[in-house]
């Protein structure tokens, strides 16, 4: 018997949004949301921020209250792992039996890039993706603890800043520059200085050759030969698309599950959204995969609109944030192909934005403690309003007025 149900694999930011938006769009048929995690679907960003600092408890994490799923007739199946897609039969095999689908949405997120060195499996070596990961790190963070963070990406630096504020002795190891895949060299340099001033030590331009210890992690050995003593090691060296289900089912995959501008995979009865999706950016003429809440939520909305009969290509403006100590970073837009950077504000005072222009057009704004610039930038870039580099640098120029115009 065929099914008209929409089945969503993964109840993270993308999967939950897709289910919610389907109902908002008036979708009447069955919705089944399958999650291999046991907790009510939750927000990930606080795990390396407020939750880690103990400013937020576990009760602040859920994306939606339990009643939301019940009231919206979203059949949330927790602790159920999707294991195989039988495309011809439109059937999803799970550890708890088969589920038939009319349309399948893959919202499986991403997984850690594994650090391939001896000792990485020792107790005391952590990664951060789930509530359990965050709780395990949080429990260990104490004054005097020697923490080595491997990888100076957003998550690694957020953990480092929190641990330092709690009195730990923190060293960050990074082979390239800080947050090098995501931000301009201006922000990399600024954050290096700011974190160093707080007492975080950095080892840049070196890799890790081993994690040493008898029965637990006790030191991190660098490719330079230096050995850093450690009570706790956190590895944050990036993520890969969780696209195993799609690959095994023969769907086209590259840097994640390949989708078109409508989030359709190479099988029209299957879509992919969020961290796991490799999608085309029409404006830039490139394919990309983004790991951000904005991207997950907006792609969830995009697929829901299409399934509800209102198809529109995905072209939402990318934006992102990271909280590191007292520094609030916000990014609007993407820095691909930027050929000119302009600074507005005062980096020395920890209050500035870097405006990136591509062929004279504003493409991205990276703000530090300047939420007004970020809000204006979203509107200016989103609506392609004209801004010259000279006006961007001029503090007397009213960005808000331009954004509203
Ligand atoms: P996820 O939220 O990862 O959800 C995917 C879900 O699918 C998971 O629950 C997974 O267990 C489940 N799943 C996978 N395979 C299966 C299967 N076979 N069967 C059943 N279930 C399955 N982004 C920002 O924009 N700002 C931030 O400040 C920020 N901070 C972050 C901090 C941390 C610690 C982390 C880990 C991420 C952060 N991100 C941040 C990134 C953001 O959380 C992700 O981009 C977002 O969660 C992606 O949503 P998603 O739904 O695609 O994937």
Short mmCIF file of N, CA and C in Angstrom, two decimals, residues 216-392:
data_model
loop_
_atom_site.label_atom_id
_atom_site.label_comp_id
_atom_site.label_asym_id
_atom_site.label_seq_id
_atom_site.Cartn_x
_atom_site.Cartn_y
_atom_site.Cartn_z
N UNK A 216 44.42 7.30 30.19
CA UNK A 216 43.64 8.52 29.94
C UNK A 216 44.55 9.57 29.32
N UNK A 217 43.93 10.57 28.69
CA UNK A 217 44.74 11.60 28.03
C UNK A 217 45.53 12.40 29.08
N UNK A 218 46.82 12.52 28.84
CA UNK A 218 47.66 13.27 29.77
C UNK A 218 48.48 14.35 29.08
N UNK A 219 48.61 14.25 27.75
CA UNK A 219 49.40 15.24 27.02
C UNK A 219 49.07 15.17 25.53
N UNK A 220 49.30 16.31 24.88
CA UNK A 220 49.11 16.36 23.43
C UNK A 220 50.48 16.63 22.80
N UNK A 221 50.87 15.72 21.91
CA UNK A 221 52.17 15.90 21.24
C UNK A 221 51.96 16.57 19.90
N UNK A 222 52.70 17.66 19.68
CA UNK A 222 52.54 18.42 18.44
C UNK A 222 53.54 17.97 17.38
N UNK A 223 53.26 18.32 16.12
CA UNK A 223 54.17 17.94 15.04
C UNK A 223 55.52 18.65 15.18
N UNK A 224 55.55 19.72 15.95
CA UNK A 224 56.82 20.43 16.20
C UNK A 224 57.67 19.69 17.23
N UNK A 225 57.10 18.66 17.86
CA UNK A 225 57.81 17.91 18.88
C UNK A 225 57.43 18.36 20.29
N UNK A 226 56.82 19.55 20.40
CA UNK A 226 56.41 20.04 21.72
C UNK A 226 55.34 19.13 22.32
N UNK A 227 55.39 18.97 23.63
CA UNK A 227 54.38 18.15 24.31
C UNK A 227 53.63 19.05 25.31
N UNK A 228 52.31 19.15 25.13
CA UNK A 228 51.49 20.00 26.01
C UNK A 228 50.79 19.13 27.05
N UNK A 229 51.09 19.29 28.32
CA UNK A 229 50.38 18.52 29.34
C UNK A 229 48.90 18.85 29.31
N UNK A 230 48.06 17.86 29.53
CA UNK A 230 46.60 18.11 29.43
C UNK A 230 45.83 17.22 30.39
N UNK A 231 44.84 17.82 31.05
CA UNK A 231 43.89 17.02 31.84
C UNK A 231 42.66 16.71 30.99
N UNK A 232 42.40 17.59 30.04
CA UNK A 232 41.22 17.44 29.18
C UNK A 232 41.60 17.92 27.78
N UNK A 233 41.18 17.16 26.77
CA UNK A 233 41.45 17.54 25.38
C UNK A 233 40.11 17.63 24.66
N UNK A 234 39.88 18.73 23.95
CA UNK A 234 38.67 18.82 23.14
C UNK A 234 39.08 19.00 21.68
N UNK A 235 38.55 18.14 20.84
CA UNK A 235 38.87 18.18 19.41
C UNK A 235 37.72 18.83 18.65
N UNK A 236 38.02 19.89 17.91
CA UNK A 236 37.00 20.55 17.10
C UNK A 236 37.62 20.95 15.77
N UNK A 237 37.75 19.97 14.88
CA UNK A 237 38.47 20.24 13.62
C UNK A 237 37.52 20.20 12.42
N UNK A 238 36.27 20.55 12.66
CA UNK A 238 35.34 20.65 11.53
C UNK A 238 34.41 19.47 11.45
N UNK A 239 33.50 19.56 10.51
CA UNK A 239 32.45 18.54 10.40
C UNK A 239 32.27 18.11 8.95
N UNK A 240 31.73 16.92 8.80
CA UNK A 240 31.43 16.36 7.48
C UNK A 240 29.93 16.09 7.43
N UNK A 241 29.38 16.13 6.24
CA UNK A 241 27.94 15.85 6.11
C UNK A 241 27.63 14.44 6.56
N UNK A 242 26.53 14.29 7.27
CA UNK A 242 26.06 12.95 7.67
C UNK A 242 25.22 12.44 6.50
N UNK A 243 25.90 11.89 5.49
CA UNK A 243 25.20 11.54 4.25
C UNK A 243 25.26 10.04 3.92
N UNK A 244 25.56 9.24 4.95
CA UNK A 244 25.71 7.80 4.73
C UNK A 244 24.46 7.14 4.17
N UNK A 245 23.29 7.50 4.72
CA UNK A 245 22.03 6.91 4.24
C UNK A 245 21.84 7.18 2.75
N UNK A 246 22.10 8.43 2.37
CA UNK A 246 21.91 8.85 0.98
C UNK A 246 22.89 8.13 0.06
N UNK A 247 24.15 8.04 0.49
CA UNK A 247 25.16 7.37 -0.34
C UNK A 247 24.78 5.91 -0.57
N UNK A 248 24.42 5.24 0.54
CA UNK A 248 24.06 3.82 0.41
C UNK A 248 22.84 3.61 -0.47
N UNK A 249 21.98 4.62 -0.51
CA UNK A 249 20.76 4.50 -1.33
C UNK A 249 21.04 4.90 -2.79
N UNK A 250 22.27 5.27 -3.08
CA UNK A 250 22.63 5.60 -4.46
C UNK A 250 22.24 7.01 -4.89
N UNK A 251 21.92 7.88 -3.91
CA UNK A 251 21.63 9.27 -4.27
C UNK A 251 22.94 9.98 -4.58
N UNK A 252 22.89 10.97 -5.47
CA UNK A 252 24.10 11.69 -5.82
C UNK A 252 24.60 12.46 -4.59
N UNK A 253 25.87 12.27 -4.26
CA UNK A 253 26.47 12.97 -3.13
C UNK A 253 27.82 13.53 -3.54
N UNK A 254 28.17 14.65 -2.98
CA UNK A 254 29.51 15.22 -3.20
C UNK A 254 29.99 15.67 -1.81
N UNK A 255 29.96 16.99 -1.57
CA UNK A 255 30.25 17.48 -0.22
C UNK A 255 28.94 17.45 0.58
N UNK A 256 28.34 16.28 0.68
CA UNK A 256 27.01 16.14 1.27
C UNK A 256 26.04 15.66 0.20
N UNK A 257 24.76 15.63 0.55
CA UNK A 257 23.74 15.14 -0.38
C UNK A 257 23.46 16.24 -1.41
N UNK A 258 23.68 15.92 -2.67
CA UNK A 258 23.52 16.93 -3.72
C UNK A 258 22.02 17.22 -3.93
N UNK A 259 21.67 18.51 -3.84
CA UNK A 259 20.28 18.92 -4.10
C UNK A 259 20.26 20.05 -5.12
N UNK A 260 19.08 20.27 -5.70
CA UNK A 260 18.93 21.42 -6.60
C UNK A 260 18.45 22.62 -5.79
N UNK A 261 18.09 23.69 -6.46
CA UNK A 261 17.72 24.93 -5.76
C UNK A 261 16.44 24.77 -4.95
N UNK A 262 15.70 23.67 -5.20
CA UNK A 262 14.46 23.41 -4.46
C UNK A 262 14.66 22.35 -3.38
N UNK A 263 15.92 21.99 -3.13
CA UNK A 263 16.27 21.00 -2.10
C UNK A 263 15.91 19.57 -2.50
N UNK A 264 15.71 19.35 -3.82
CA UNK A 264 15.42 18.00 -4.30
C UNK A 264 16.72 17.26 -4.55
N UNK A 265 16.79 16.00 -4.09
CA UNK A 265 17.97 15.19 -4.39
C UNK A 265 17.83 14.63 -5.81
N UNK A 266 18.74 13.71 -6.17
CA UNK A 266 18.64 13.10 -7.51
C UNK A 266 17.43 12.17 -7.62
N UNK A 267 16.76 11.89 -6.50
CA UNK A 267 15.48 11.17 -6.51
C UNK A 267 14.40 12.19 -6.15
N UNK A 268 13.45 12.47 -7.06
CA UNK A 268 12.46 13.54 -6.78
C UNK A 268 11.56 13.27 -5.58
N UNK A 269 11.55 12.04 -5.06
CA UNK A 269 10.73 11.77 -3.87
C UNK A 269 11.53 11.95 -2.58
N UNK A 270 12.78 12.41 -2.73
CA UNK A 270 13.62 12.61 -1.53
C UNK A 270 14.25 14.01 -1.59
N UNK A 271 14.17 14.74 -0.48
CA UNK A 271 14.83 16.05 -0.36
C UNK A 271 15.90 15.96 0.71
N UNK A 272 16.80 16.93 0.71
CA UNK A 272 17.80 17.01 1.79
C UNK A 272 17.97 18.47 2.17
N UNK A 273 18.10 18.72 3.47
CA UNK A 273 18.17 20.09 3.99
C UNK A 273 19.16 20.18 5.15
N UNK A 274 19.63 21.41 5.40
CA UNK A 274 20.47 21.65 6.57
C UNK A 274 21.92 21.26 6.34
N UNK A 275 22.60 20.94 7.43
CA UNK A 275 24.04 20.65 7.38
C UNK A 275 24.42 19.57 6.38
N UNK A 276 23.49 18.65 6.08
CA UNK A 276 23.85 17.51 5.22
C UNK A 276 23.72 17.82 3.73
N UNK A 277 23.15 18.99 3.39
CA UNK A 277 22.82 19.25 1.98
C UNK A 277 23.90 20.07 1.26
N UNK A 278 24.25 19.63 0.08
CA UNK A 278 25.19 20.32 -0.81
C UNK A 278 24.32 21.01 -1.87
N UNK A 279 24.17 22.33 -1.74
CA UNK A 279 23.16 23.03 -2.56
C UNK A 279 23.81 24.10 -3.44
N UNK A 280 23.11 24.50 -4.51
CA UNK A 280 23.68 25.52 -5.39
C UNK A 280 23.38 26.93 -4.89
N UNK A 281 24.40 27.79 -4.88
CA UNK A 281 24.17 29.20 -4.58
C UNK A 281 24.18 29.93 -5.91
N UNK A 282 23.00 30.32 -6.35
CA UNK A 282 22.86 30.88 -7.70
C UNK A 282 23.64 32.18 -7.84
N UNK A 283 23.58 33.04 -6.81
CA UNK A 283 24.23 34.34 -6.91
C UNK A 283 25.74 34.19 -7.08
N UNK A 284 26.33 33.21 -6.39
CA UNK A 284 27.78 33.03 -6.46
C UNK A 284 28.20 32.06 -7.55
N UNK A 285 27.22 31.29 -8.03
CA UNK A 285 27.52 30.31 -9.08
C UNK A 285 28.37 29.15 -8.56
N UNK A 286 28.23 28.82 -7.29
CA UNK A 286 28.98 27.70 -6.72
C UNK A 286 28.04 26.82 -5.89
N UNK A 287 28.48 25.57 -5.67
CA UNK A 287 27.75 24.70 -4.76
C UNK A 287 28.38 24.84 -3.39
N UNK A 288 27.59 24.68 -2.35
CA UNK A 288 28.14 24.80 -1.01
C UNK A 288 27.33 24.00 0.00
N UNK A 289 27.93 23.84 1.15
CA UNK A 289 27.25 23.22 2.28
C UNK A 289 27.49 24.17 3.44
N UNK A 290 26.47 24.55 4.15
CA UNK A 290 26.65 25.48 5.27
C UNK A 290 26.24 24.80 6.57
N UNK A 291 26.98 25.10 7.61
CA UNK A 291 26.63 24.57 8.93
C UNK A 291 26.18 25.74 9.78
N UNK A 292 24.92 26.07 9.70
CA UNK A 292 24.40 27.18 10.52
C UNK A 292 22.91 26.99 10.74
N UNK A 293 22.45 27.58 11.83
CA UNK A 293 21.03 27.48 12.17
C UNK A 293 20.19 28.17 11.10
N UNK A 294 20.64 29.34 10.66
CA UNK A 294 19.88 30.05 9.62
C UNK A 294 19.65 29.17 8.39
N UNK A 295 20.73 28.53 7.93
CA UNK A 295 20.63 27.71 6.72
C UNK A 295 19.69 26.52 6.94
N UNK A 296 19.81 25.89 8.12
CA UNK A 296 18.96 24.73 8.42
C UNK A 296 17.49 25.14 8.47
N UNK A 297 17.21 26.24 9.15
CA UNK A 297 15.82 26.69 9.32
C UNK A 297 15.24 27.14 7.97
N UNK A 298 15.99 27.94 7.23
CA UNK A 298 15.45 28.45 5.96
C UNK A 298 15.29 27.34 4.92
N UNK A 299 16.18 26.35 4.94
CA UNK A 299 15.99 25.23 4.00
C UNK A 299 14.80 24.36 4.44
N UNK A 300 14.57 24.28 5.75
CA UNK A 300 13.38 23.57 6.25
C UNK A 300 12.12 24.25 5.72
N UNK A 301 12.13 25.58 5.76
CA UNK A 301 10.97 26.35 5.25
C UNK A 301 10.81 26.14 3.74
N UNK A 302 11.94 26.14 3.05
CA UNK A 302 11.93 26.04 1.58
C UNK A 302 11.30 24.71 1.15
N UNK A 303 11.73 23.61 1.78
CA UNK A 303 11.21 22.31 1.36
C UNK A 303 9.73 22.19 1.74
N UNK A 304 9.35 22.76 2.88
CA UNK A 304 7.94 22.68 3.31
C UNK A 304 7.05 23.43 2.32
N UNK A 305 7.48 24.60 1.90
CA UNK A 305 6.69 25.39 0.96
C UNK A 305 6.49 24.60 -0.34
N UNK A 306 7.55 23.94 -0.80
CA UNK A 306 7.43 23.18 -2.04
C UNK A 306 6.44 22.02 -1.88
N UNK A 307 6.56 21.29 -0.76
CA UNK A 307 5.67 20.14 -0.57
C UNK A 307 4.23 20.59 -0.35
N UNK A 308 4.06 21.84 0.08
CA UNK A 308 2.70 22.37 0.27
C UNK A 308 2.19 23.03 -1.01
N UNK A 309 2.96 22.89 -2.09
CA UNK A 309 2.48 23.38 -3.39
C UNK A 309 2.86 24.81 -3.72
N UNK A 310 3.83 25.38 -2.95
CA UNK A 310 4.28 26.75 -3.26
C UNK A 310 5.79 26.76 -3.48
N UNK A 311 6.26 26.15 -4.54
CA UNK A 311 7.70 26.02 -4.72
C UNK A 311 8.40 27.35 -5.00
N UNK A 312 9.54 27.55 -4.36
CA UNK A 312 10.38 28.72 -4.63
C UNK A 312 11.82 28.29 -4.38
N UNK A 313 12.74 28.74 -5.23
CA UNK A 313 14.13 28.32 -5.03
C UNK A 313 14.72 28.90 -3.75
N UNK A 314 15.68 28.19 -3.18
CA UNK A 314 16.31 28.64 -1.94
C UNK A 314 17.32 29.74 -2.26
N UNK A 315 17.09 30.94 -1.72
CA UNK A 315 18.09 32.00 -1.95
C UNK A 315 18.20 32.91 -0.71
N UNK A 316 18.00 32.31 0.48
CA UNK A 316 18.04 33.11 1.71
C UNK A 316 19.44 33.65 1.97
N UNK A 317 19.48 34.81 2.60
CA UNK A 317 20.77 35.40 2.97
C UNK A 317 21.38 34.58 4.11
N UNK A 318 22.66 34.24 3.97
CA UNK A 318 23.34 33.49 5.03
C UNK A 318 23.70 34.42 6.18
N UNK A 319 23.44 33.99 7.40
CA UNK A 319 23.95 34.74 8.56
C UNK A 319 24.27 33.79 9.68
N UNK A 320 25.11 34.26 10.60
CA UNK A 320 25.71 33.38 11.59
C UNK A 320 26.14 34.19 12.80
N UNK A 321 26.33 33.53 13.93
CA UNK A 321 26.88 34.24 15.09
C UNK A 321 27.78 33.30 15.90
N UNK A 322 28.65 33.91 16.69
CA UNK A 322 29.47 33.13 17.62
C UNK A 322 29.76 34.00 18.83
N UNK A 323 29.56 33.45 20.03
CA UNK A 323 29.85 34.19 21.26
C UNK A 323 31.11 33.63 21.89
N UNK A 324 32.12 34.46 21.97
CA UNK A 324 33.39 34.02 22.56
C UNK A 324 33.75 34.98 23.67
N UNK A 325 33.61 34.55 24.92
CA UNK A 325 33.81 35.47 26.04
C UNK A 325 32.81 36.60 25.93
N UNK A 326 33.31 37.84 26.04
CA UNK A 326 32.41 39.01 25.95
C UNK A 326 32.23 39.48 24.51
N UNK A 327 32.80 38.75 23.58
CA UNK A 327 32.77 39.20 22.18
C UNK A 327 31.65 38.52 21.41
N UNK A 328 30.75 39.34 20.88
CA UNK A 328 29.65 38.80 20.09
C UNK A 328 29.95 39.00 18.61
N UNK A 329 30.22 37.91 17.93
CA UNK A 329 30.48 37.99 16.49
C UNK A 329 29.19 37.68 15.75
N UNK A 330 28.90 38.49 14.72
CA UNK A 330 27.75 38.22 13.86
C UNK A 330 28.18 38.41 12.42
N UNK A 331 27.77 37.50 11.58
CA UNK A 331 28.17 37.58 10.17
C UNK A 331 26.91 37.58 9.31
N UNK A 332 26.85 38.52 8.37
CA UNK A 332 25.76 38.54 7.38
C UNK A 332 26.40 38.40 6.01
N UNK A 333 25.93 37.44 5.23
CA UNK A 333 26.48 37.24 3.89
C UNK A 333 27.60 36.21 3.87
N UNK A 334 28.21 36.05 2.69
CA UNK A 334 29.28 35.06 2.50
C UNK A 334 30.50 35.74 1.90
N UNK A 335 31.69 35.29 2.31
CA UNK A 335 32.91 36.01 1.90
C UNK A 335 33.55 35.46 0.63
N UNK A 336 32.87 34.52 -0.07
CA UNK A 336 33.45 33.97 -1.31
C UNK A 336 33.79 35.11 -2.28
N UNK A 337 35.01 35.10 -2.77
CA UNK A 337 35.39 36.04 -3.82
C UNK A 337 35.53 37.49 -3.37
N UNK A 338 35.52 37.75 -2.07
CA UNK A 338 35.67 39.14 -1.61
C UNK A 338 37.05 39.65 -1.98
N UNK A 339 37.11 40.86 -2.57
CA UNK A 339 38.40 41.39 -3.00
C UNK A 339 38.78 42.69 -2.29
N UNK A 340 37.90 43.16 -1.39
CA UNK A 340 38.22 44.38 -0.66
C UNK A 340 37.57 44.35 0.72
N UNK A 341 38.38 44.59 1.75
CA UNK A 341 37.84 44.63 3.12
C UNK A 341 37.97 46.04 3.66
N UNK A 342 36.91 46.53 4.31
CA UNK A 342 36.89 47.87 4.89
C UNK A 342 36.52 47.73 6.37
N UNK A 343 37.20 48.46 7.23
CA UNK A 343 36.86 48.38 8.65
C UNK A 343 36.05 49.59 9.07
N UNK A 344 34.98 49.33 9.78
CA UNK A 344 34.15 50.38 10.36
C UNK A 344 34.22 50.20 11.87
N UNK A 345 34.52 51.27 12.61
CA UNK A 345 34.63 51.14 14.07
C UNK A 345 36.07 50.93 14.49
N UNK A 346 36.24 50.44 15.72
CA UNK A 346 37.56 50.42 16.33
C UNK A 346 37.93 49.04 16.86
N UNK A 347 38.74 48.29 16.11
CA UNK A 347 39.15 46.96 16.59
C UNK A 347 39.81 47.04 17.97
N UNK A 348 40.60 48.10 18.22
CA UNK A 348 41.30 48.18 19.51
C UNK A 348 40.31 48.26 20.67
N UNK A 349 39.12 48.79 20.40
CA UNK A 349 38.11 48.89 21.46
C UNK A 349 37.17 47.67 21.44
N UNK A 350 37.45 46.72 20.57
CA UNK A 350 36.60 45.51 20.50
C UNK A 350 35.21 45.83 19.99
N UNK A 351 35.12 46.78 19.07
CA UNK A 351 33.82 47.23 18.58
C UNK A 351 33.98 47.67 17.13
N UNK A 352 33.79 46.73 16.21
CA UNK A 352 34.02 47.08 14.79
C UNK A 352 33.32 46.07 13.89
N UNK A 353 33.26 46.44 12.61
CA UNK A 353 32.77 45.50 11.59
C UNK A 353 33.73 45.52 10.42
N UNK A 354 33.91 44.34 9.81
CA UNK A 354 34.69 44.25 8.58
C UNK A 354 33.70 44.08 7.43
N UNK A 355 33.70 45.04 6.51
CA UNK A 355 32.79 45.00 5.36
C UNK A 355 33.56 44.42 4.17
N UNK A 356 33.06 43.32 3.62
CA UNK A 356 33.73 42.69 2.48
C UNK A 356 33.00 42.99 1.18
N UNK A 357 33.72 43.52 0.20
CA UNK A 357 33.13 43.85 -1.11
C UNK A 357 33.64 42.89 -2.18
N UNK A 358 32.72 42.48 -3.03
CA UNK A 358 33.06 41.66 -4.19
C UNK A 358 32.75 42.49 -5.42
N UNK A 359 33.77 42.82 -6.19
CA UNK A 359 33.62 43.66 -7.39
C UNK A 359 32.79 44.90 -7.08
N UNK A 360 33.11 45.54 -5.96
CA UNK A 360 32.47 46.80 -5.59
C UNK A 360 31.12 46.67 -4.92
N UNK A 361 30.60 45.44 -4.85
CA UNK A 361 29.29 45.24 -4.20
C UNK A 361 29.46 44.60 -2.83
N UNK A 362 28.72 45.12 -1.85
CA UNK A 362 28.82 44.56 -0.50
C UNK A 362 28.37 43.10 -0.50
N UNK A 363 29.26 42.20 0.02
CA UNK A 363 28.95 40.76 0.01
C UNK A 363 28.79 40.20 1.41
N UNK A 364 29.54 40.75 2.35
CA UNK A 364 29.54 40.18 3.70
C UNK A 364 29.91 41.24 4.71
N UNK A 365 29.34 41.16 5.89
CA UNK A 365 29.74 42.04 6.99
C UNK A 365 29.96 41.18 8.23
N UNK A 366 31.17 41.25 8.76
CA UNK A 366 31.54 40.51 9.97
C UNK A 366 31.62 41.52 11.10
N UNK A 367 30.72 41.41 12.08
CA UNK A 367 30.66 42.42 13.14
C UNK A 367 31.11 41.84 14.47
N UNK A 368 31.79 42.66 15.25
CA UNK A 368 32.17 42.28 16.61
C UNK A 368 31.56 43.33 17.54
N UNK A 369 30.65 42.88 18.39
CA UNK A 369 29.96 43.78 19.33
C UNK A 369 29.33 44.99 18.64
N UNK A 370 28.83 44.80 17.43
CA UNK A 370 28.13 45.88 16.72
C UNK A 370 26.86 45.30 16.10
N UNK A 371 25.90 45.05 16.96
CA UNK A 371 24.67 44.38 16.49
C UNK A 371 23.90 45.28 15.51
N UNK A 372 24.05 46.60 15.66
CA UNK A 372 23.37 47.51 14.75
C UNK A 372 23.88 47.35 13.32
N UNK A 373 25.21 47.23 13.19
CA UNK A 373 25.79 47.02 11.85
C UNK A 373 25.25 45.72 11.25
N UNK A 374 25.17 44.69 12.10
CA UNK A 374 24.72 43.37 11.61
C UNK A 374 23.27 43.46 11.10
N UNK A 375 22.42 44.10 11.90
CA UNK A 375 21.01 44.21 11.51
C UNK A 375 20.88 44.99 10.20
N UNK A 376 21.63 46.07 10.09
CA UNK A 376 21.57 46.87 8.87
C UNK A 376 22.14 46.08 7.69
N UNK A 377 23.25 45.37 7.93
CA UNK A 377 23.91 44.62 6.85
C UNK A 377 22.98 43.57 6.26
N UNK A 378 22.19 42.92 7.12
CA UNK A 378 21.28 41.89 6.61
C UNK A 378 20.33 42.49 5.58
N UNK A 379 19.85 43.68 5.89
CA UNK A 379 18.89 44.31 4.97
C UNK A 379 19.59 44.87 3.75
N UNK A 380 20.76 45.45 3.96
CA UNK A 380 21.47 46.06 2.82
C UNK A 380 21.91 44.98 1.83
N UNK A 381 22.49 43.89 2.35
CA UNK A 381 22.95 42.82 1.43
C UNK A 381 21.73 42.09 0.85
N UNK A 382 20.76 41.81 1.72
CA UNK A 382 19.58 41.05 1.27
C UNK A 382 18.85 41.74 0.14
N UNK A 383 18.77 43.06 0.20
CA UNK A 383 18.03 43.79 -0.83
C UNK A 383 18.97 44.46 -1.84
N UNK A 384 20.27 44.10 -1.79
CA UNK A 384 21.28 44.65 -2.71
C UNK A 384 21.22 46.17 -2.77
N UNK A 385 21.11 46.82 -1.61
CA UNK A 385 21.10 48.30 -1.60
C UNK A 385 22.53 48.79 -1.79
N UNK A 386 22.69 49.90 -2.52
CA UNK A 386 24.05 50.33 -2.85
C UNK A 386 24.78 50.95 -1.66
N UNK A 387 25.99 50.46 -1.38
CA UNK A 387 26.82 51.02 -0.31
C UNK A 387 28.25 51.07 -0.85
N UNK A 388 28.87 52.22 -0.75
CA UNK A 388 30.25 52.31 -1.24
C UNK A 388 31.21 51.96 -0.10
N UNK A 389 32.42 51.51 -0.43
CA UNK A 389 33.41 51.25 0.61
C UNK A 389 33.66 52.50 1.47
N UNK A 390 33.66 53.68 0.86
CA UNK A 390 33.91 54.91 1.63
C UNK A 390 32.80 55.14 2.66
N UNK A 391 31.54 54.93 2.26
CA UNK A 391 30.44 55.09 3.20
C UNK A 391 30.50 54.04 4.31
N UNK A 392 30.93 52.84 3.95
CA UNK A 392 31.02 51.77 4.96
C UNK A 392 32.01 52.16 6.06
#
